[in-house]
Amino acid sequence: MKKRTSHSVLKPRILIPIGGNEKKSPDSAIFREMVELAGGSQARIVVVPTASENPDERARDYNVLFSAFNPKSIQTIHIGERSDAGSKALCKIIHETTLFMFGGGDQLRLSSLIGGTPLHHALLERYQMGGCVIAGTSAGAAVLPEVMIFQNNRFRLFRKGGIEMTKGLGLIQDMIFDTHFVQRSRISRLVHAMATNPALLGLGIEENTGLIIENEQRARVIGTGTVIVVDGSSIQINHIGYAENRDPFALTNVTYSVLTAGMVYDLKQRTVINPGPTAPPKSSLPKIK
């Protein structure tokens, strides 16, 4: 692979996790901005449908969608076996790509087939070079961070052991993306995940909604729904480590925020830095003499 240049380092790194069931249309705000950030007509797009039970069908859907934007190129990389992810021929493709799109399905297919392979290392290196957008929807979003939820054990809500977690692809640290969040009422499992280590920031993303994350610092909401931020940095009581499996656990002072389109959240400071276009005007109070 080519070495990074000072010019490429200055280009932003962009992650776009999407909550699933996104509108697959050229007039979708999510896809319009995604392609624009990847270079518009100069975008080189790679679709990765590996998570899907029907990867060929999923690849066709995204190829039709992205073709409407007239990018420079569109290719499909489907990893059916781990050995596929060791192909040296993929390195040149990955180095030149400006947009990777991970489709939905089962995130364990992505982590188990790609994790730790030459393809994974090349993807991490390409992302760090800058000037690259890595997007994922549903399972394709869940796998992007260092840690991911992969199993819901169907315990009663807020019971220890209700979820299972493993390593994701590690493109961003100290957070978890949970998808289909509002539609599948997943607040309990995201709180559970965050309680296991409050250094993690939980981001629950509604369907047809995404986050545009620049340089792992700031996240802007895009789409038609909400993003729920679950923050455990102020927790005072956390008994998950003492509870027996399937038993309830005490947890206090968890905070959460509901973000809508246009709002910008500082992922490091854990605070809103732009209230978005629908924010009310600032108050105008009379001066007290």
PDB file of C-alpha atoms in Angstrom:
ATOM      1  CA  MET A   1       0.000   0.000   0.000  1.00  0.00           C
ATOM      2  CA  LYS A   2       1.036   3.598  -0.534  1.00  0.00           C
ATOM      3  CA  LYS A   3       2.263   5.540   2.441  1.00  0.00           C
ATOM      4  CA  ARG A   4       0.101   8.266   3.905  1.00  0.00           C
ATOM      5  CA  THR A   5       0.890  11.767   2.744  1.00  0.00           C
ATOM      6  CA  SER A   6       0.505  14.981   4.695  1.00  0.00           C
ATOM      7  CA  HIS A   7      -2.255  15.957   2.265  1.00  0.00           C
ATOM      8  CA  SER A   8      -4.304  12.805   2.909  1.00  0.00           C
ATOM      9  CA  VAL A   9      -3.929  13.060   6.690  1.00  0.00           C
ATOM     10  CA  LEU A  10      -5.716  16.430   6.600  1.00  0.00           C
ATOM     11  CA  LYS A  11      -8.802  14.868   5.036  1.00  0.00           C
ATOM     12  CA  PRO A  12     -11.485  13.936   7.570  1.00  0.00           C
ATOM     13  CA  ARG A  13     -12.363  10.409   8.589  1.00  0.00           C
ATOM     14  CA  ILE A  14     -16.113   9.888   8.344  1.00  0.00           C
ATOM     15  CA  LEU A  15     -18.248   7.163   9.913  1.00  0.00           C
ATOM     16  CA  ILE A  16     -21.972   6.958   9.141  1.00  0.00           C
ATOM     17  CA  PRO A  17     -23.878   4.427  11.268  1.00  0.00           C
ATOM     18  CA  ILE A  18     -27.532   4.097  10.180  1.00  0.00           C
ATOM     19  CA  GLY A  19     -30.342   2.671  12.294  1.00  0.00           C
ATOM     20  CA  GLY A  20     -31.658   0.331   9.594  1.00  0.00           C
ATOM     21  CA  ASN A  21     -34.628   0.286   7.246  1.00  0.00           C
ATOM     22  CA  GLU A  22     -33.314   3.420   5.561  1.00  0.00           C
ATOM     23  CA  LYS A  23     -35.034   4.919   2.547  1.00  0.00           C
ATOM     24  CA  LYS A  24     -33.126   3.583  -0.471  1.00  0.00           C
ATOM     25  CA  SER A  25     -33.779   6.439  -2.857  1.00  0.00           C
ATOM     26  CA  PRO A  26     -31.638   9.104  -4.572  1.00  0.00           C
ATOM     27  CA  ASP A  27     -33.632  11.763  -2.711  1.00  0.00           C
ATOM     28  CA  SER A  28     -32.659  10.286   0.672  1.00  0.00           C
ATOM     29  CA  ALA A  29     -30.806  12.918   2.707  1.00  0.00           C
ATOM     30  CA  ILE A  30     -28.654  10.164   4.220  1.00  0.00           C
ATOM     31  CA  PHE A  31     -27.413   8.792   0.901  1.00  0.00           C
ATOM     32  CA  ARG A  32     -27.119  12.186  -0.783  1.00  0.00           C
ATOM     33  CA  GLU A  33     -24.773  13.425   1.920  1.00  0.00           C
ATOM     34  CA  MET A  34     -22.950  10.102   2.153  1.00  0.00           C
ATOM     35  CA  VAL A  35     -22.026  10.150  -1.534  1.00  0.00           C
ATOM     36  CA  GLU A  36     -21.174  13.853  -1.458  1.00  0.00           C
ATOM     37  CA  LEU A  37     -18.764  13.322   1.441  1.00  0.00           C
ATOM     38  CA  ALA A  38     -17.181  10.452  -0.506  1.00  0.00           C
ATOM     39  CA  GLY A  39     -16.427  12.658  -3.512  1.00  0.00           C
ATOM     40  CA  GLY A  40     -19.712  12.936  -5.430  1.00  0.00           C
ATOM     41  CA  SER A  41     -19.121  12.051  -9.067  1.00  0.00           C
ATOM     42  CA  GLN A  42     -15.546  11.048  -8.149  1.00  0.00           C
ATOM     43  CA  ALA A  43     -16.659   8.621  -5.437  1.00  0.00           C
ATOM     44  CA  ARG A  44     -15.310   5.082  -5.574  1.00  0.00           C
ATOM     45  CA  ILE A  45     -17.864   2.931  -3.791  1.00  0.00           C
ATOM     46  CA  VAL A  46     -17.554  -0.583  -2.388  1.00  0.00           C
ATOM     47  CA  VAL A  47     -20.663  -2.421  -1.175  1.00  0.00           C
ATOM     48  CA  VAL A  48     -20.127  -5.156   1.436  1.00  0.00           C
ATOM     49  CA  PRO A  49     -23.306  -7.312   1.707  1.00  0.00           C
ATOM     50  CA  THR A  50     -21.672 -10.039   3.831  1.00  0.00           C
ATOM     51  CA  ALA A  51     -24.028  -9.640   6.822  1.00  0.00           C
ATOM     52  CA  SER A  52     -27.088 -10.471   4.728  1.00  0.00           C
ATOM     53  CA  GLU A  53     -28.697 -13.884   4.210  1.00  0.00           C
ATOM     54  CA  ASN A  54     -29.212 -12.789   0.585  1.00  0.00           C
ATOM     55  CA  PRO A  55     -25.960 -10.945  -0.249  1.00  0.00           C
ATOM     56  CA  ASP A  56     -26.523 -10.930  -4.017  1.00  0.00           C
ATOM     57  CA  GLU A  57     -29.928  -9.306  -3.651  1.00  0.00           C
ATOM     58  CA  ARG A  58     -28.621  -6.792  -1.126  1.00  0.00           C
ATOM     59  CA  ALA A  59     -25.704  -5.903  -3.401  1.00  0.00           C
ATOM     60  CA  ARG A  60     -28.047  -5.356  -6.353  1.00  0.00           C
ATOM     61  CA  ASP A  61     -30.236  -3.012  -4.303  1.00  0.00           C
ATOM     62  CA  TYR A  62     -27.295  -0.831  -3.285  1.00  0.00           C
ATOM     63  CA  ASN A  63     -25.752  -0.903  -6.741  1.00  0.00           C
ATOM     64  CA  VAL A  64     -29.002   0.387  -8.243  1.00  0.00           C
ATOM     65  CA  LEU A  65     -29.236   3.085  -5.565  1.00  0.00           C
ATOM     66  CA  PHE A  66     -25.641   4.300  -5.833  1.00  0.00           C
ATOM     67  CA  SER A  67     -25.725   4.216  -9.646  1.00  0.00           C
ATOM     68  CA  ALA A  68     -28.259   7.045  -9.527  1.00  0.00           C
ATOM     69  CA  PHE A  69     -25.509   9.313  -8.181  1.00  0.00           C
ATOM     70  CA  ASN A  70     -23.193   8.574 -11.148  1.00  0.00           C
ATOM     71  CA  PRO A  71     -20.078   7.811  -9.069  1.00  0.00           C
ATOM     72  CA  LYS A  72     -16.724   6.992 -10.603  1.00  0.00           C
ATOM     73  CA  SER A  73     -17.068   3.302  -9.711  1.00  0.00           C
ATOM     74  CA  ILE A  74     -19.152   0.796  -7.742  1.00  0.00           C
ATOM     75  CA  GLN A  75     -17.867  -2.625  -6.723  1.00  0.00           C
ATOM     76  CA  THR A  76     -19.091  -5.431  -4.484  1.00  0.00           C
ATOM     77  CA  ILE A  77     -16.919  -7.292  -1.975  1.00  0.00           C
ATOM     78  CA  HIS A  78     -18.724 -10.276  -0.475  1.00  0.00           C
ATOM     79  CA  ILE A  79     -16.761 -12.324   2.040  1.00  0.00           C
ATOM     80  CA  GLY A  80     -18.250 -15.820   2.118  1.00  0.00           C
ATOM     81  CA  GLU A  81     -15.313 -17.457   3.913  1.00  0.00           C
ATOM     82  CA  ARG A  82     -12.497 -16.020   6.059  1.00  0.00           C
ATOM     83  CA  SER A  83      -9.982 -17.005   3.385  1.00  0.00           C
ATOM     84  CA  ASP A  84     -11.664 -14.538   1.016  1.00  0.00           C
ATOM     85  CA  ALA A  85     -10.613 -11.693   3.342  1.00  0.00           C
ATOM     86  CA  GLY A  86      -6.947 -12.631   2.895  1.00  0.00           C
ATOM     87  CA  SER A  87      -6.853 -11.836  -0.809  1.00  0.00           C
ATOM     88  CA  LYS A  88      -4.004  -9.471  -1.683  1.00  0.00           C
ATOM     89  CA  ALA A  89      -5.998  -8.328  -4.694  1.00  0.00           C
ATOM     90  CA  LEU A  90      -8.367  -6.513  -2.332  1.00  0.00           C
ATOM     91  CA  CYS A  91      -5.651  -4.173  -1.044  1.00  0.00           C
ATOM     92  CA  LYS A  92      -5.562  -1.982  -4.144  1.00  0.00           C
ATOM     93  CA  ILE A  93      -9.354  -1.787  -4.237  1.00  0.00           C
ATOM     94  CA  ILE A  94      -9.501  -0.791  -0.565  1.00  0.00           C
ATOM     95  CA  HIS A  95      -6.747   1.804  -0.912  1.00  0.00           C
ATOM     96  CA  GLU A  96      -8.622   3.565  -3.729  1.00  0.00           C
ATOM     97  CA  THR A  97     -12.107   3.366  -2.210  1.00  0.00           C
ATOM     98  CA  THR A  98     -13.738   6.515  -0.833  1.00  0.00           C
ATOM     99  CA  LEU A  99     -16.968   4.901   0.444  1.00  0.00           C
ATOM    100  CA  PHE A 100     -17.526   1.506   2.051  1.00  0.00           C
ATOM    101  CA  MET A 101     -21.155   0.542   2.622  1.00  0.00           C
ATOM    102  CA  PHE A 102     -21.803  -2.365   4.999  1.00  0.00           C
ATOM    103  CA  GLY A 103     -25.310  -3.749   4.575  1.00  0.00           C
ATOM    104  CA  GLY A 104     -27.550  -5.168   7.278  1.00  0.00           C
ATOM    105  CA  GLY A 105     -28.146  -8.707   8.464  1.00  0.00           C
ATOM    106  CA  ASP A 106     -26.111 -10.419  11.201  1.00  0.00           C
ATOM    107  CA  GLN A 107     -23.153  -8.481  12.598  1.00  0.00           C
ATOM    108  CA  LEU A 108     -21.422 -11.713  13.664  1.00  0.00           C
ATOM    109  CA  ARG A 109     -20.989 -12.582   9.986  1.00  0.00           C
ATOM    110  CA  LEU A 110     -18.976  -9.406   9.572  1.00  0.00           C
ATOM    111  CA  SER A 111     -16.896  -9.657  12.742  1.00  0.00           C
ATOM    112  CA  SER A 112     -16.195 -13.387  12.453  1.00  0.00           C
ATOM    113  CA  LEU A 113     -15.325 -13.383   8.750  1.00  0.00           C
ATOM    114  CA  ILE A 114     -13.452 -10.063   8.530  1.00  0.00           C
ATOM    115  CA  GLY A 115     -12.030  -9.428  12.020  1.00  0.00           C
ATOM    116  CA  GLY A 116      -8.255  -9.796  12.189  1.00  0.00           C
ATOM    117  CA  THR A 117      -7.817 -10.507   8.471  1.00  0.00           C
ATOM    118  CA  PRO A 118      -5.696  -8.599   5.934  1.00  0.00           C
ATOM    119  CA  LEU A 119      -8.952  -7.029   4.714  1.00  0.00           C
ATOM    120  CA  HIS A 120      -9.700  -5.752   8.221  1.00  0.00           C
ATOM    121  CA  HIS A 121      -6.205  -4.301   8.647  1.00  0.00           C
ATOM    122  CA  ALA A 122      -6.371  -2.674   5.205  1.00  0.00           C
ATOM    123  CA  LEU A 123      -9.758  -1.147   6.047  1.00  0.00           C
ATOM    124  CA  LEU A 124      -8.422   0.294   9.313  1.00  0.00           C
ATOM    125  CA  GLU A 125      -5.400   1.724   7.509  1.00  0.00           C
ATOM    126  CA  ARG A 126      -7.532   3.223   4.741  1.00  0.00           C
ATOM    127  CA  TYR A 127      -9.824   4.840   7.284  1.00  0.00           C
ATOM    128  CA  GLN A 128      -6.906   6.362   9.201  1.00  0.00           C
ATOM    129  CA  MET A 129      -5.557   7.883   5.977  1.00  0.00           C
ATOM    130  CA  GLY A 130      -8.602  10.151   5.829  1.00  0.00           C
ATOM    131  CA  GLY A 131     -10.742  11.081   2.868  1.00  0.00           C
ATOM    132  CA  CYS A 132     -12.793   7.931   3.356  1.00  0.00           C
ATOM    133  CA  VAL A 133     -16.405   7.341   4.389  1.00  0.00           C
ATOM    134  CA  ILE A 134     -17.314   4.082   6.106  1.00  0.00           C
ATOM    135  CA  ALA A 135     -21.065   3.615   6.438  1.00  0.00           C
ATOM    136  CA  GLY A 136     -23.155   0.772   7.755  1.00  0.00           C
ATOM    137  CA  THR A 137     -26.807   0.094   8.343  1.00  0.00           C
ATOM    138  CA  SER A 138     -28.323  -2.093  11.072  1.00  0.00           C
ATOM    139  CA  ALA A 139     -25.770  -4.927  11.576  1.00  0.00           C
ATOM    140  CA  GLY A 140     -23.356  -2.967   9.385  1.00  0.00           C
ATOM    141  CA  ALA A 141     -23.565  -0.084  11.867  1.00  0.00           C
ATOM    142  CA  ALA A 142     -23.396  -2.223  15.006  1.00  0.00           C
ATOM    143  CA  VAL A 143     -20.056  -3.745  13.921  1.00  0.00           C
ATOM    144  CA  LEU A 144     -18.221  -0.444  13.394  1.00  0.00           C
ATOM    145  CA  PRO A 145     -17.073   0.293  17.004  1.00  0.00           C
ATOM    146  CA  GLU A 146     -14.586  -1.617  19.126  1.00  0.00           C
ATOM    147  CA  VAL A 147     -17.462  -3.234  21.072  1.00  0.00           C
ATOM    148  CA  MET A 148     -20.767  -4.485  19.698  1.00  0.00           C
ATOM    149  CA  ILE A 149     -23.947  -6.145  20.920  1.00  0.00           C
ATOM    150  CA  PHE A 150     -24.629  -9.330  18.972  1.00  0.00           C
ATOM    151  CA  GLN A 151     -27.269 -11.197  20.948  1.00  0.00           C
ATOM    152  CA  ASN A 152     -30.402 -10.387  22.906  1.00  0.00           C
ATOM    153  CA  ASN A 153     -31.092 -13.236  25.352  1.00  0.00           C
ATOM    154  CA  ARG A 154     -34.751 -12.298  25.784  1.00  0.00           C
ATOM    155  CA  PHE A 155     -34.503 -11.981  29.546  1.00  0.00           C
ATOM    156  CA  ARG A 156     -36.907  -9.688  31.347  1.00  0.00           C
ATOM    157  CA  LEU A 157     -35.909  -6.056  30.974  1.00  0.00           C
ATOM    158  CA  PHE A 158     -33.012  -4.741  33.057  1.00  0.00           C
ATOM    159  CA  ARG A 159     -31.834  -8.192  34.112  1.00  0.00           C
ATOM    160  CA  LYS A 160     -28.159  -9.113  34.210  1.00  0.00           C
ATOM    161  CA  GLY A 161     -27.042 -11.239  31.272  1.00  0.00           C
ATOM    162  CA  GLY A 162     -29.809 -10.102  28.948  1.00  0.00           C
ATOM    163  CA  ILE A 163     -27.313  -9.361  26.184  1.00  0.00           C
ATOM    164  CA  GLU A 164     -24.054 -10.665  24.798  1.00  0.00           C
ATOM    165  CA  MET A 165     -21.224  -8.535  23.429  1.00  0.00           C
ATOM    166  CA  THR A 166     -18.010  -9.048  21.519  1.00  0.00           C
ATOM    167  CA  LYS A 167     -15.414  -7.072  19.582  1.00  0.00           C
ATOM    168  CA  GLY A 168     -16.455  -5.180  16.494  1.00  0.00           C
ATOM    169  CA  LEU A 169     -14.186  -3.785  13.775  1.00  0.00           C
ATOM    170  CA  GLY A 170     -12.703  -1.111  16.042  1.00  0.00           C
ATOM    171  CA  LEU A 171     -13.109   1.936  13.813  1.00  0.00           C
ATOM    172  CA  ILE A 172     -14.212   3.994  16.816  1.00  0.00           C
ATOM    173  CA  GLN A 173     -13.601   3.441  20.510  1.00  0.00           C
ATOM    174  CA  ASP A 174     -15.581   3.729  23.761  1.00  0.00           C
ATOM    175  CA  MET A 175     -19.072   3.557  22.326  1.00  0.00           C
ATOM    176  CA  ILE A 176     -21.784   1.174  21.219  1.00  0.00           C
ATOM    177  CA  PHE A 177     -24.202   1.642  18.321  1.00  0.00           C
ATOM    178  CA  ASP A 178     -27.617   0.019  18.723  1.00  0.00           C
ATOM    179  CA  THR A 179     -29.987   0.074  15.752  1.00  0.00           C
ATOM    180  CA  HIS A 180     -33.739  -0.170  15.045  1.00  0.00           C
ATOM    181  CA  PHE A 181     -33.696   1.474  18.446  1.00  0.00           C
ATOM    182  CA  VAL A 182     -37.136   3.014  18.841  1.00  0.00           C
ATOM    183  CA  GLN A 183     -38.969   0.470  16.701  1.00  0.00           C
ATOM    184  CA  ARG A 184     -37.655  -2.499  18.738  1.00  0.00           C
ATOM    185  CA  SER A 185     -37.657  -0.796  22.165  1.00  0.00           C
ATOM    186  CA  ARG A 186     -33.972  -1.451  22.811  1.00  0.00           C
ATOM    187  CA  ILE A 187     -33.341   1.021  25.635  1.00  0.00           C
ATOM    188  CA  SER A 188     -32.955  -1.800  28.186  1.00  0.00           C
ATOM    189  CA  ARG A 189     -30.203  -3.581  26.300  1.00  0.00           C
ATOM    190  CA  LEU A 190     -28.268  -0.389  25.597  1.00  0.00           C
ATOM    191  CA  VAL A 191     -28.394   0.598  29.279  1.00  0.00           C
ATOM    192  CA  HIS A 192     -27.244  -2.947  30.137  1.00  0.00           C
ATOM    193  CA  ALA A 193     -24.333  -2.693  27.682  1.00  0.00           C
ATOM    194  CA  MET A 194     -23.265   0.676  29.037  1.00  0.00           C
ATOM    195  CA  ALA A 195     -23.568  -0.544  32.649  1.00  0.00           C
ATOM    196  CA  THR A 196     -20.956  -3.253  31.996  1.00  0.00           C
ATOM    197  CA  ASN A 197     -18.432  -0.415  31.620  1.00  0.00           C
ATOM    198  CA  PRO A 198     -19.656   3.195  31.889  1.00  0.00           C
ATOM    199  CA  ALA A 199     -16.679   4.362  29.831  1.00  0.00           C
ATOM    200  CA  LEU A 200     -18.842   3.231  26.907  1.00  0.00           C
ATOM    201  CA  LEU A 201     -21.230   5.763  25.403  1.00  0.00           C
ATOM    202  CA  GLY A 202     -24.460   4.256  24.115  1.00  0.00           C
ATOM    203  CA  LEU A 203     -25.952   5.588  20.872  1.00  0.00           C
ATOM    204  CA  GLY A 204     -29.370   4.195  19.975  1.00  0.00           C
ATOM    205  CA  ILE A 205     -30.227   5.020  16.361  1.00  0.00           C
ATOM    206  CA  GLU A 206     -33.782   4.992  15.047  1.00  0.00           C
ATOM    207  CA  GLU A 207     -34.640   3.591  11.603  1.00  0.00           C
ATOM    208  CA  ASN A 208     -34.049   5.842   8.569  1.00  0.00           C
ATOM    209  CA  THR A 209     -31.759   7.904  10.779  1.00  0.00           C
ATOM    210  CA  GLY A 210     -27.992   8.124  10.941  1.00  0.00           C
ATOM    211  CA  LEU A 211     -25.019   9.897  12.452  1.00  0.00           C
ATOM    212  CA  ILE A 212     -22.276  11.621  10.504  1.00  0.00           C
ATOM    213  CA  ILE A 213     -19.226  11.240  12.736  1.00  0.00           C
ATOM    214  CA  GLU A 214     -16.130  13.239  11.824  1.00  0.00           C
ATOM    215  CA  ASN A 215     -12.721  12.207  13.153  1.00  0.00           C
ATOM    216  CA  GLU A 216     -14.383  10.341  16.048  1.00  0.00           C
ATOM    217  CA  GLN A 217     -15.064  13.735  17.667  1.00  0.00           C
ATOM    218  CA  ARG A 218     -18.422  15.121  16.621  1.00  0.00           C
ATOM    219  CA  ALA A 219     -21.628  13.405  15.537  1.00  0.00           C
ATOM    220  CA  ARG A 220     -24.390  15.123  13.559  1.00  0.00           C
ATOM    221  CA  VAL A 221     -27.834  13.555  13.295  1.00  0.00           C
ATOM    222  CA  ILE A 222     -29.288  13.079   9.822  1.00  0.00           C
ATOM    223  CA  GLY A 223     -32.538  11.504   8.656  1.00  0.00           C
ATOM    224  CA  THR A 224     -36.125  11.443   9.861  1.00  0.00           C
ATOM    225  CA  GLY A 225     -35.898  10.030  13.393  1.00  0.00           C
ATOM    226  CA  THR A 226     -33.998  10.334  16.639  1.00  0.00           C
ATOM    227  CA  VAL A 227     -30.747   9.222  18.214  1.00  0.00           C
ATOM    228  CA  ILE A 228     -30.862   8.380  21.918  1.00  0.00           C
ATOM    229  CA  VAL A 229     -27.593   8.983  23.788  1.00  0.00           C
ATOM    230  CA  VAL A 230     -27.139   6.921  26.975  1.00  0.00           C
ATOM    231  CA  ASP A 231     -24.354   8.316  29.155  1.00  0.00           C
ATOM    232  CA  GLY A 232     -23.140   6.530  32.280  1.00  0.00           C
ATOM    233  CA  SER A 233     -20.284   8.871  33.188  1.00  0.00           C
ATOM    234  CA  SER A 234     -22.223  10.232  36.212  1.00  0.00           C
ATOM    235  CA  ILE A 235     -23.382   6.849  37.562  1.00  0.00           C
ATOM    236  CA  GLN A 236     -23.257   6.672  41.364  1.00  0.00           C
ATOM    237  CA  ILE A 237     -24.548   3.162  42.077  1.00  0.00           C
ATOM    238  CA  ASN A 238     -23.830   0.244  39.731  1.00  0.00           C
ATOM    239  CA  HIS A 239     -24.514  -3.264  41.062  1.00  0.00           C
ATOM    240  CA  ILE A 240     -24.344  -5.210  37.805  1.00  0.00           C
ATOM    241  CA  GLY A 241     -21.104  -6.801  38.986  1.00  0.00           C
ATOM    242  CA  TYR A 242     -22.806  -8.212  42.098  1.00  0.00           C
ATOM    243  CA  ALA A 243     -26.143  -9.361  40.668  1.00  0.00           C
ATOM    244  CA  GLU A 244     -26.715 -12.994  39.737  1.00  0.00           C
ATOM    245  CA  ASN A 245     -27.497 -13.866  36.134  1.00  0.00           C
ATOM    246  CA  ARG A 246     -31.142 -13.075  35.270  1.00  0.00           C
ATOM    247  CA  ASP A 247     -31.521 -10.964  38.434  1.00  0.00           C
ATOM    248  CA  PRO A 248     -32.212  -7.200  38.375  1.00  0.00           C
ATOM    249  CA  PHE A 249     -29.326  -4.855  39.067  1.00  0.00           C
ATOM    250  CA  ALA A 250     -29.285  -1.391  40.622  1.00  0.00           C
ATOM    251  CA  LEU A 251     -28.079   1.508  38.511  1.00  0.00           C
ATOM    252  CA  THR A 252     -28.486   5.205  39.342  1.00  0.00           C
ATOM    253  CA  ASN A 253     -27.780   8.555  37.714  1.00  0.00           C
ATOM    254  CA  VAL A 254     -27.781   7.341  34.137  1.00  0.00           C
ATOM    255  CA  THR A 255     -28.481  10.252  31.802  1.00  0.00           C
ATOM    256  CA  TYR A 256     -29.884  10.183  28.313  1.00  0.00           C
ATOM    257  CA  SER A 257     -30.501  12.701  25.564  1.00  0.00           C
ATOM    258  CA  VAL A 258     -32.838  12.624  22.573  1.00  0.00           C
ATOM    259  CA  LEU A 259     -31.263  14.141  19.467  1.00  0.00           C
ATOM    260  CA  THR A 260     -33.018  15.076  16.217  1.00  0.00           C
ATOM    261  CA  ALA A 261     -31.831  15.938  12.709  1.00  0.00           C
ATOM    262  CA  GLY A 262     -29.211  18.676  12.567  1.00  0.00           C
ATOM    263  CA  MET A 263     -28.143  18.441  16.198  1.00  0.00           C
ATOM    264  CA  VAL A 264     -24.405  18.007  16.806  1.00  0.00           C
ATOM    265  CA  TYR A 265     -23.033  16.045  19.751  1.00  0.00           C
ATOM    266  CA  ASP A 266     -19.475  16.182  21.083  1.00  0.00           C
ATOM    267  CA  LEU A 267     -18.535  12.527  21.631  1.00  0.00           C
ATOM    268  CA  LYS A 268     -15.527  13.360  23.817  1.00  0.00           C
ATOM    269  CA  GLN A 269     -17.123  15.964  26.075  1.00  0.00           C
ATOM    270  CA  ARG A 270     -20.482  14.178  25.973  1.00  0.00           C
ATOM    271  CA  THR A 271     -22.513  17.298  25.387  1.00  0.00           C
ATOM    272  CA  VAL A 272     -24.611  18.928  22.662  1.00  0.00           C
ATOM    273  CA  ILE A 273     -22.665  21.637  20.842  1.00  0.00           C
ATOM    274  CA  ASN A 274     -25.315  22.594  18.281  1.00  0.00           C
ATOM    275  CA  PRO A 275     -29.039  22.361  19.075  1.00  0.00           C
ATOM    276  CA  GLY A 276     -29.938  22.055  15.393  1.00  0.00           C
ATOM    277  CA  PRO A 277     -32.237  23.965  13.053  1.00  0.00           C
ATOM    278  CA  THR A 278     -35.437  23.270  14.986  1.00  0.00           C
ATOM    279  CA  ALA A 279     -34.196  24.781  18.232  1.00  0.00           C
ATOM    280  CA  PRO A 280     -36.378  27.624  19.574  1.00  0.00           C
ATOM    281  CA  PRO A 281     -35.038  31.171  19.489  1.00  0.00           C
ATOM    282  CA  LYS A 282     -33.011  32.364  22.442  1.00  0.00           C
ATOM    283  CA  SER A 283     -34.973  33.850  25.311  1.00  0.00           C
ATOM    284  CA  SER A 284     -35.156  37.622  25.542  1.00  0.00           C
ATOM    285  CA  LEU A 285     -35.619  38.668  29.146  1.00  0.00           C
ATOM    286  CA  PRO A 286     -36.016  42.245  30.432  1.00  0.00           C
ATOM    287  CA  LYS A 287     -33.048  43.619  32.295  1.00  0.00           C
ATOM    288  CA  ILE A 288     -33.539  44.009  36.031  1.00  0.00           C
ATOM    289  CA  LYS A 289     -32.317  47.357  37.369  1.00  0.00           C
TER     290      LYS A 289
END
